[in-house]
CSV table of C-alpha atoms and ligand atoms in Angstrom, one decimal:
chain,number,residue,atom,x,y,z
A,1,UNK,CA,-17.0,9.1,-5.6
A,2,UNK,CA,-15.7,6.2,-7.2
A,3,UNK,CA,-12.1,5.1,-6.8
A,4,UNK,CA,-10.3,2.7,-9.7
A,5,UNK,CA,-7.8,-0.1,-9.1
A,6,UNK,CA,-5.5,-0.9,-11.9
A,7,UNK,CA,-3.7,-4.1,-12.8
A,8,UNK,CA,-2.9,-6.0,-15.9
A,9,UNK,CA,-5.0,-8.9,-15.1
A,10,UNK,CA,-6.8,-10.7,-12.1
A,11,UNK,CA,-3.6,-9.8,-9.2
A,12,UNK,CA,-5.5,-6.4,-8.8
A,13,UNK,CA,-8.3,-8.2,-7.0
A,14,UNK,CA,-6.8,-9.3,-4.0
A,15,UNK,CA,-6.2,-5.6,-3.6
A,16,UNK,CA,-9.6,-5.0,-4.9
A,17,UNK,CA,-10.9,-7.5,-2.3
A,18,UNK,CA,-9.3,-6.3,0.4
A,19,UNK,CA,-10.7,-2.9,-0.5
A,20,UNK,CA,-13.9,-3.2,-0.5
A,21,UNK,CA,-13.9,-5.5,2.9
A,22,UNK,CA,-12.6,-1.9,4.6
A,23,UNK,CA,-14.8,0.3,2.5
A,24,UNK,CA,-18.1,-1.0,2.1
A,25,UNK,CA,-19.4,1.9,0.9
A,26,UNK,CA,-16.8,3.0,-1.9
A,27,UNK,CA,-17.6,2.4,-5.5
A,28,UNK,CA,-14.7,0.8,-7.1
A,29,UNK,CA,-13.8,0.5,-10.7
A,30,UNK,CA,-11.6,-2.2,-11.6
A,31,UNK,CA,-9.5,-2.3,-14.8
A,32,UNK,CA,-7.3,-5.5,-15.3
A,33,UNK,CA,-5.3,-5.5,-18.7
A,34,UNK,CA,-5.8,-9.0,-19.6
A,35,UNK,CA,-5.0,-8.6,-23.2
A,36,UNK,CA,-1.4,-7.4,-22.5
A,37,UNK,CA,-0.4,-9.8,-19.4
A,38,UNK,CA,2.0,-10.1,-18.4
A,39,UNK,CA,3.4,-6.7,-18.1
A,40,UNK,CA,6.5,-8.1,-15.7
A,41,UNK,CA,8.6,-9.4,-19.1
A,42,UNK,CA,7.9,-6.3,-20.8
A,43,UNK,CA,10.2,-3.4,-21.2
A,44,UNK,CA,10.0,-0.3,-19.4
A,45,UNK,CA,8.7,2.0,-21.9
A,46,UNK,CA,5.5,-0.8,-23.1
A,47,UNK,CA,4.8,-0.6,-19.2
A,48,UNK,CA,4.2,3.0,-19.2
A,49,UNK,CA,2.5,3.2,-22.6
A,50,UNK,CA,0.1,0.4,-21.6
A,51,UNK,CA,-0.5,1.4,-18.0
A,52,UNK,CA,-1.1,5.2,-18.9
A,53,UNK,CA,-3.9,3.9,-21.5
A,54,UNK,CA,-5.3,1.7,-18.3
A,55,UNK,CA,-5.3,4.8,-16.1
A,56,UNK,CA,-6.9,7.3,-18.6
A,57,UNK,CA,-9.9,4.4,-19.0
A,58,UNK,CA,-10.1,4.8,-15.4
A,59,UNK,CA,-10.5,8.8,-15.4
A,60,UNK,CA,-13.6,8.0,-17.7
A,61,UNK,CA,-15.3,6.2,-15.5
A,62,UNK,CA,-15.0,9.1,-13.0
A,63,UNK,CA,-12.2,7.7,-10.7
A,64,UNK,CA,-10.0,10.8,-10.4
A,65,UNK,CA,-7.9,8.5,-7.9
A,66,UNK,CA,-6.7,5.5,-9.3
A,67,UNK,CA,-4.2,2.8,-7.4
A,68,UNK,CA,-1.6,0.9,-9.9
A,69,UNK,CA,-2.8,-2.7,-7.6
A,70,UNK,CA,0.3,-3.5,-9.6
A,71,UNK,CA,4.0,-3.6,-8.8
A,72,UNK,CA,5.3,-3.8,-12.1
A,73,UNK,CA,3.3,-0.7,-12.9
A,74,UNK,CA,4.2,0.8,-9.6
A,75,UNK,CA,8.0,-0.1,-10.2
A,76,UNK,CA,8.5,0.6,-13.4
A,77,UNK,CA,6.2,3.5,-14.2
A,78,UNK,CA,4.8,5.4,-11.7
A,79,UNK,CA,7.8,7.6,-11.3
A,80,UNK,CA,8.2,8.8,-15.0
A,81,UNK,CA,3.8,9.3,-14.7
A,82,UNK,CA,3.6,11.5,-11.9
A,83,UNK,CA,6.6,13.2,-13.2
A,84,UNK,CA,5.7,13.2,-17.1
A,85,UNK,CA,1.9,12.7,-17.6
A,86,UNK,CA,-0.4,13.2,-14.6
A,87,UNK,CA,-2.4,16.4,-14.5
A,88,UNK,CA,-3.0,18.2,-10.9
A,89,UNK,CA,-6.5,17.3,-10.5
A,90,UNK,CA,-5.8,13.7,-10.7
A,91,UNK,CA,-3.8,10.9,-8.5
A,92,UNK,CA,-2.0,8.0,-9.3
A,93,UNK,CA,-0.6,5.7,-6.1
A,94,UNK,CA,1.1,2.9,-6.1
A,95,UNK,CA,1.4,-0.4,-3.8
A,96,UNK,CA,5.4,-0.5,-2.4
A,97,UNK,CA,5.3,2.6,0.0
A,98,UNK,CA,2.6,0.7,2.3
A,99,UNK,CA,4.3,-2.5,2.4
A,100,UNK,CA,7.8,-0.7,3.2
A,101,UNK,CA,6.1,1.4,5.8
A,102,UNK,CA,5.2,-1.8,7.9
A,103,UNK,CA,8.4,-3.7,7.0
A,104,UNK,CA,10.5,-0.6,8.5
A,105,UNK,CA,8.0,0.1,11.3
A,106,UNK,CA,7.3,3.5,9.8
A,107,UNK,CA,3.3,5.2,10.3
A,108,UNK,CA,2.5,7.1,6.8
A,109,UNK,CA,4.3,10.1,6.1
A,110,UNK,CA,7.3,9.5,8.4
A,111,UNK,CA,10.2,11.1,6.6
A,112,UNK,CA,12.7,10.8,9.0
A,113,UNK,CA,16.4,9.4,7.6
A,114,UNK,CA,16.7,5.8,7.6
A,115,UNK,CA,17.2,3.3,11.2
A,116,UNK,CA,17.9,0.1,12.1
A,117,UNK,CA,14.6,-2.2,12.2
A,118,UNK,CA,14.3,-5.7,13.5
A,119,UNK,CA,14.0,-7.3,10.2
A,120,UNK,CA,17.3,-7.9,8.8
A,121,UNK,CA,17.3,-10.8,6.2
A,122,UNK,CA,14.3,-10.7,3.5
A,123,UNK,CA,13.2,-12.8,0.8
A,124,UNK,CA,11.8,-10.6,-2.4
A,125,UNK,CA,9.6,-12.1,-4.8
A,126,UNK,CA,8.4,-10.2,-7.8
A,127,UNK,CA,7.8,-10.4,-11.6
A,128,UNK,CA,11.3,-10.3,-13.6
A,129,UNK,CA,10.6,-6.6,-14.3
A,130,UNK,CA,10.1,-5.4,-10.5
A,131,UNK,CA,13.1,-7.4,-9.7
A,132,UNK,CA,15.4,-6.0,-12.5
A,133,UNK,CA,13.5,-1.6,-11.3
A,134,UNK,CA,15.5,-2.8,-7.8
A,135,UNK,CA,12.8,-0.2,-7.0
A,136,UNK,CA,12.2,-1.8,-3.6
A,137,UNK,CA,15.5,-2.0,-2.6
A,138,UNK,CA,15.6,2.3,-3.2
A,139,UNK,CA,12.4,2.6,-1.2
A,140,UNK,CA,13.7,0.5,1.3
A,141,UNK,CA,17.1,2.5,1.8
A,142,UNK,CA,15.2,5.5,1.9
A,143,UNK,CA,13.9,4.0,5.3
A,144,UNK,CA,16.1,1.4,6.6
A,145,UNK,CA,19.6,0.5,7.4
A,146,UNK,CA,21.4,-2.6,7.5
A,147,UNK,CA,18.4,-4.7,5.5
A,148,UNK,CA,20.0,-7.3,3.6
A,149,UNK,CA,17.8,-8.4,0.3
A,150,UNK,CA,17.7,-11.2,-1.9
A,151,UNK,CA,15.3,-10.9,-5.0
A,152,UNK,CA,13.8,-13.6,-6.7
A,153,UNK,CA,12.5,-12.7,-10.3
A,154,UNK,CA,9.1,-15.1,-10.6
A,155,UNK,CA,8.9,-16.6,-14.1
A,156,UNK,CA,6.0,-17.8,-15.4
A,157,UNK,CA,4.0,-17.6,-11.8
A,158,UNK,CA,1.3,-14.4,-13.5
A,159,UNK,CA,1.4,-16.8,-16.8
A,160,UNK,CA,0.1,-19.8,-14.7
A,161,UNK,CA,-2.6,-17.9,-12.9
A,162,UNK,CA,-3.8,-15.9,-15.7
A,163,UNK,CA,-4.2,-19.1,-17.7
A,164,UNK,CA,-6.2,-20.8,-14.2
A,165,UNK,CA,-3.6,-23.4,-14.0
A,166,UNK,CA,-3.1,-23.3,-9.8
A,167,UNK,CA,-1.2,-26.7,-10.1
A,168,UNK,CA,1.2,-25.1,-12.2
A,169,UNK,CA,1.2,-22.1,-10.1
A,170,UNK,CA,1.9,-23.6,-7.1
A,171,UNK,CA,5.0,-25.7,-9.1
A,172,UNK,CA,6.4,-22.7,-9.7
A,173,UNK,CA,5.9,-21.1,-6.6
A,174,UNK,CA,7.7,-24.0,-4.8
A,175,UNK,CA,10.8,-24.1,-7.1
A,176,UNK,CA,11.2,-20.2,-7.4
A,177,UNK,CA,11.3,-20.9,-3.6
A,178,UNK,CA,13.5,-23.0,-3.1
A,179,UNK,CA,16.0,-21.2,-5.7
A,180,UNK,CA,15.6,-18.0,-3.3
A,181,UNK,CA,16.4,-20.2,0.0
A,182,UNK,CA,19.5,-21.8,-1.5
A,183,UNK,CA,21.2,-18.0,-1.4
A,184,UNK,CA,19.4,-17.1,1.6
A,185,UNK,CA,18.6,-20.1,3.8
A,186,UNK,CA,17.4,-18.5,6.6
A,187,UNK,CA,14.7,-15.5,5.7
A,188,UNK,CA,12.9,-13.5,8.6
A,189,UNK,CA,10.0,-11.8,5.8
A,190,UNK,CA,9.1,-12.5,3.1
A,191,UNK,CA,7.4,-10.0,0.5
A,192,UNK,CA,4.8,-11.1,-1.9
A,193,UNK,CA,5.7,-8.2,-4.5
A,194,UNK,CA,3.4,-8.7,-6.9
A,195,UNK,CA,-0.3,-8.8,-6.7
A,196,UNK,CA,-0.7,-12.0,-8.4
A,197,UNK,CA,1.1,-13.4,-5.8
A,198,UNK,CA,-1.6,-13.4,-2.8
A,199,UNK,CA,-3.6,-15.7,-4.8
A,200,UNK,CA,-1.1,-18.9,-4.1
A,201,UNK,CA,-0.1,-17.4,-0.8
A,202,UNK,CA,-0.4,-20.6,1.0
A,203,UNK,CA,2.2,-22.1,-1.2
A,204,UNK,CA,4.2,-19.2,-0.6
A,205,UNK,CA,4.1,-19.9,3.2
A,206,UNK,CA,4.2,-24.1,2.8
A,207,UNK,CA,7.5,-23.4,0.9
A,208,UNK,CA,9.2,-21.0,3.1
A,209,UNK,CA,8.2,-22.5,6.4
A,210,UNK,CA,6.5,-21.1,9.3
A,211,UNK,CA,8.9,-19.5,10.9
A,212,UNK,CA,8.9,-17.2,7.8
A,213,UNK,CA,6.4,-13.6,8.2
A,214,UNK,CA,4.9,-13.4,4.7
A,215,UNK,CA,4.3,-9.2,4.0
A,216,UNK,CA,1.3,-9.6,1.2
A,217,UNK,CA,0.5,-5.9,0.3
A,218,UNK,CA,-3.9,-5.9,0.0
A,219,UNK,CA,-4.3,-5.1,3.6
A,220,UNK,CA,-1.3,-2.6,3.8
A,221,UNK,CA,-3.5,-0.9,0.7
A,222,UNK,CA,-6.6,-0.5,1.5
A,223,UNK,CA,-5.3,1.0,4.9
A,224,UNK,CA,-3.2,3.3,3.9
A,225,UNK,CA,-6.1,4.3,1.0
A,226,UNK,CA,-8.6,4.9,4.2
A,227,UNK,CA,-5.8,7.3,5.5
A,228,UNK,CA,-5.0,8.9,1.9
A,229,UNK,CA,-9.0,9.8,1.8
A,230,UNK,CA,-9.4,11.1,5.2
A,231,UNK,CA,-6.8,13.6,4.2
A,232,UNK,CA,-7.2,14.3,0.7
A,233,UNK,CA,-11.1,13.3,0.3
A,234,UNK,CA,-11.0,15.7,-3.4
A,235,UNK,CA,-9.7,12.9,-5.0
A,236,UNK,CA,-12.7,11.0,-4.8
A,237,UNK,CA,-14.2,11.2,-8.5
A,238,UNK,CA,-17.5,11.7,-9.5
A,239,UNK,CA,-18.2,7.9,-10.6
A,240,UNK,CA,-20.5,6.2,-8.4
A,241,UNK,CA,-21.1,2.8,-9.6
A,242,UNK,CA,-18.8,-0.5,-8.9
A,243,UNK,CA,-17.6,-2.1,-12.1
A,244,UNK,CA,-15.3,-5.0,-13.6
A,245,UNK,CA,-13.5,-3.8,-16.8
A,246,UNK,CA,-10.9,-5.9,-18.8
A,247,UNK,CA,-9.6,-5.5,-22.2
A,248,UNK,CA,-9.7,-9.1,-22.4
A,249,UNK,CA,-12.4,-11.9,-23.0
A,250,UNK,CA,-14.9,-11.1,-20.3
A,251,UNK,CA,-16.5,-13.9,-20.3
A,252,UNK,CA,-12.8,-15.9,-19.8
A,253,UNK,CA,-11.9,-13.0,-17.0
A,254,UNK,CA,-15.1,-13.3,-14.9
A,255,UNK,CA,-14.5,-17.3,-14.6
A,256,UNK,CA,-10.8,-16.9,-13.7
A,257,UNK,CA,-11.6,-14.5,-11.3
A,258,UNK,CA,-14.5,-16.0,-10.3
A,259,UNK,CA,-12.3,-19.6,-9.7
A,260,UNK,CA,-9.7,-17.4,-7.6
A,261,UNK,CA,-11.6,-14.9,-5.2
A,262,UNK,CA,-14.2,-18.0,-5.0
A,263,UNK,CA,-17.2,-15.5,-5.2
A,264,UNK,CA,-19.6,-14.7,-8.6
A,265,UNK,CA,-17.8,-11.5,-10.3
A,266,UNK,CA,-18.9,-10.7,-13.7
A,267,UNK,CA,-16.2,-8.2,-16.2
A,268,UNK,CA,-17.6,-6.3,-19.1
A,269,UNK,CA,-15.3,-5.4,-22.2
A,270,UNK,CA,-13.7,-2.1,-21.6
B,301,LIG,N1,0.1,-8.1,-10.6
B,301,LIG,C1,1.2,-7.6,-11.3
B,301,LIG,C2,2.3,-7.1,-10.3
B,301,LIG,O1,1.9,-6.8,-9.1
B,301,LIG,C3,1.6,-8.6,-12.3
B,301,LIG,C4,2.5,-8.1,-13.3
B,301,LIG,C5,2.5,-8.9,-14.6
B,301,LIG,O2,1.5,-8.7,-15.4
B,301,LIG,O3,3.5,-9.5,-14.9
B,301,LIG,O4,3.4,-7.0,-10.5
């Protein structure tokens, strides 16, 4: 009954984390594709190519439901897969909807045209390629009116914690901020859109002020993945042992991961 989370590198894990702290009992197979990050300066077509290989991994381990704990993936690929390439015994969902949903007020499933919300002025930060998808801003209009965005593509901030360098991280985080508040000086939200991004989310906050509400998406997920498997609970493969997979150094991956999350975790070569 095994579930997968897919990312392409350590970002996955805050969505991993906050998994597991809501489903004790779920077996979780985690995939990070360290030997291709970063995915957000790639091109659209290398993101689907490389996140289709990280899904199928996942399918042998037994996860017939696999979440892309990646917004790069999500943005740029996840369309064209469960268009193109997923078969009908298998699922594939991403990690915008949920945030959106509690951004615009909306309970799962709510279809109902697009309304004024309270939130009117909010700060995006993703990877360049999210930024460049605008696939937020179409899920957004889908649900809300009169929501003004400004987008700030993050260079270099995946780089920095993929490599373990927080100082540098945090750097980054601060001037990326800064760039963002000089177009819009007075955010309400903020949107960690990447899931790399929880991981320095106190420099996030320092930058932006307290007055700021920073949306970071691992919560939102692992709700709205209780929800998805009280409804359809089919989806829940046939695996039933937790693993760490990268197609990285594993022994480099677990002490990364290890140095983020704060807590032992050990990756084997996929
Ligand atoms: N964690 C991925 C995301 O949420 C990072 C993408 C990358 O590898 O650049 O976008």
């Amino acid at each position: 009954m095994a579930v997968g989370i897919f990312d392409s590198g350590l970002g996955g894990l805050t969505v991993l984390d906050a998994v597991a702290a809501r489903h004790p009992e779920l077996p979780l197979v985690y995939l990070g594709d360290n030997k291709h990050t970063p995915y957000g300066v790639r091109d659209a077509e290398d993101i689907f190519n490389l996140t289709c290989a990280g899904v199928s991994r996942l399918w042998d381990e037994g996860c017939d439901l696999v979440i892309l704990a990646c917004n790069t993936a999500s943005a740029a690929a996840l369309k064209r897969m469960q268009e193109t390439w997923l078969p009908a015994d298998k699922r594939v969902l991403g990690v915008f909807v949920p945030m959106i949903e509690a951004l615009t007020e909306r309970r799962w499933g709510d279809n109902s045209p697009p309304r004024e919300v309270a939130v009117k002025h909010v700060a995006l930060f993703a990877t360049p390629a999210t930024v460049a998808s605008r696939a937020f801003q179409r899920e957004l209009a889908f649900r809300a009116i009169g929501v003004d965005v400004e987008a700030q593509p993050c260079g270099g901030v995946v780089d920095a914690i993929e490599q373990g360098d927080e100082i540098l991280a945090e750097a980054l985080v601060t001037s990326h901020v800064e760039a963002l508040l000089r177009r819009m000086p007075h955010p309400e939200a903020a949107i960690l859109g990447c899931t790399h991004y929880p991981l320095v989310q106190a420099a996030f906050q320092k930058a932006l002020g307290p007055d700021v509400k920073v949306y970071s998406q691992p919560q939102l997920v692992a709700e709205s993945l209780g929800d998805y498997l009280q409804r359809r609970p089919e989806f829940l493969g046939q695996g039933g042992q937790s693993r760490f997979l990268t197609t990285g150094n594993p022994e480099r991956v677990s002490g990364k991961a290890t140095q983020f999350l704060r807590y032992p975790i050990r990756f084997e070569s996929s």
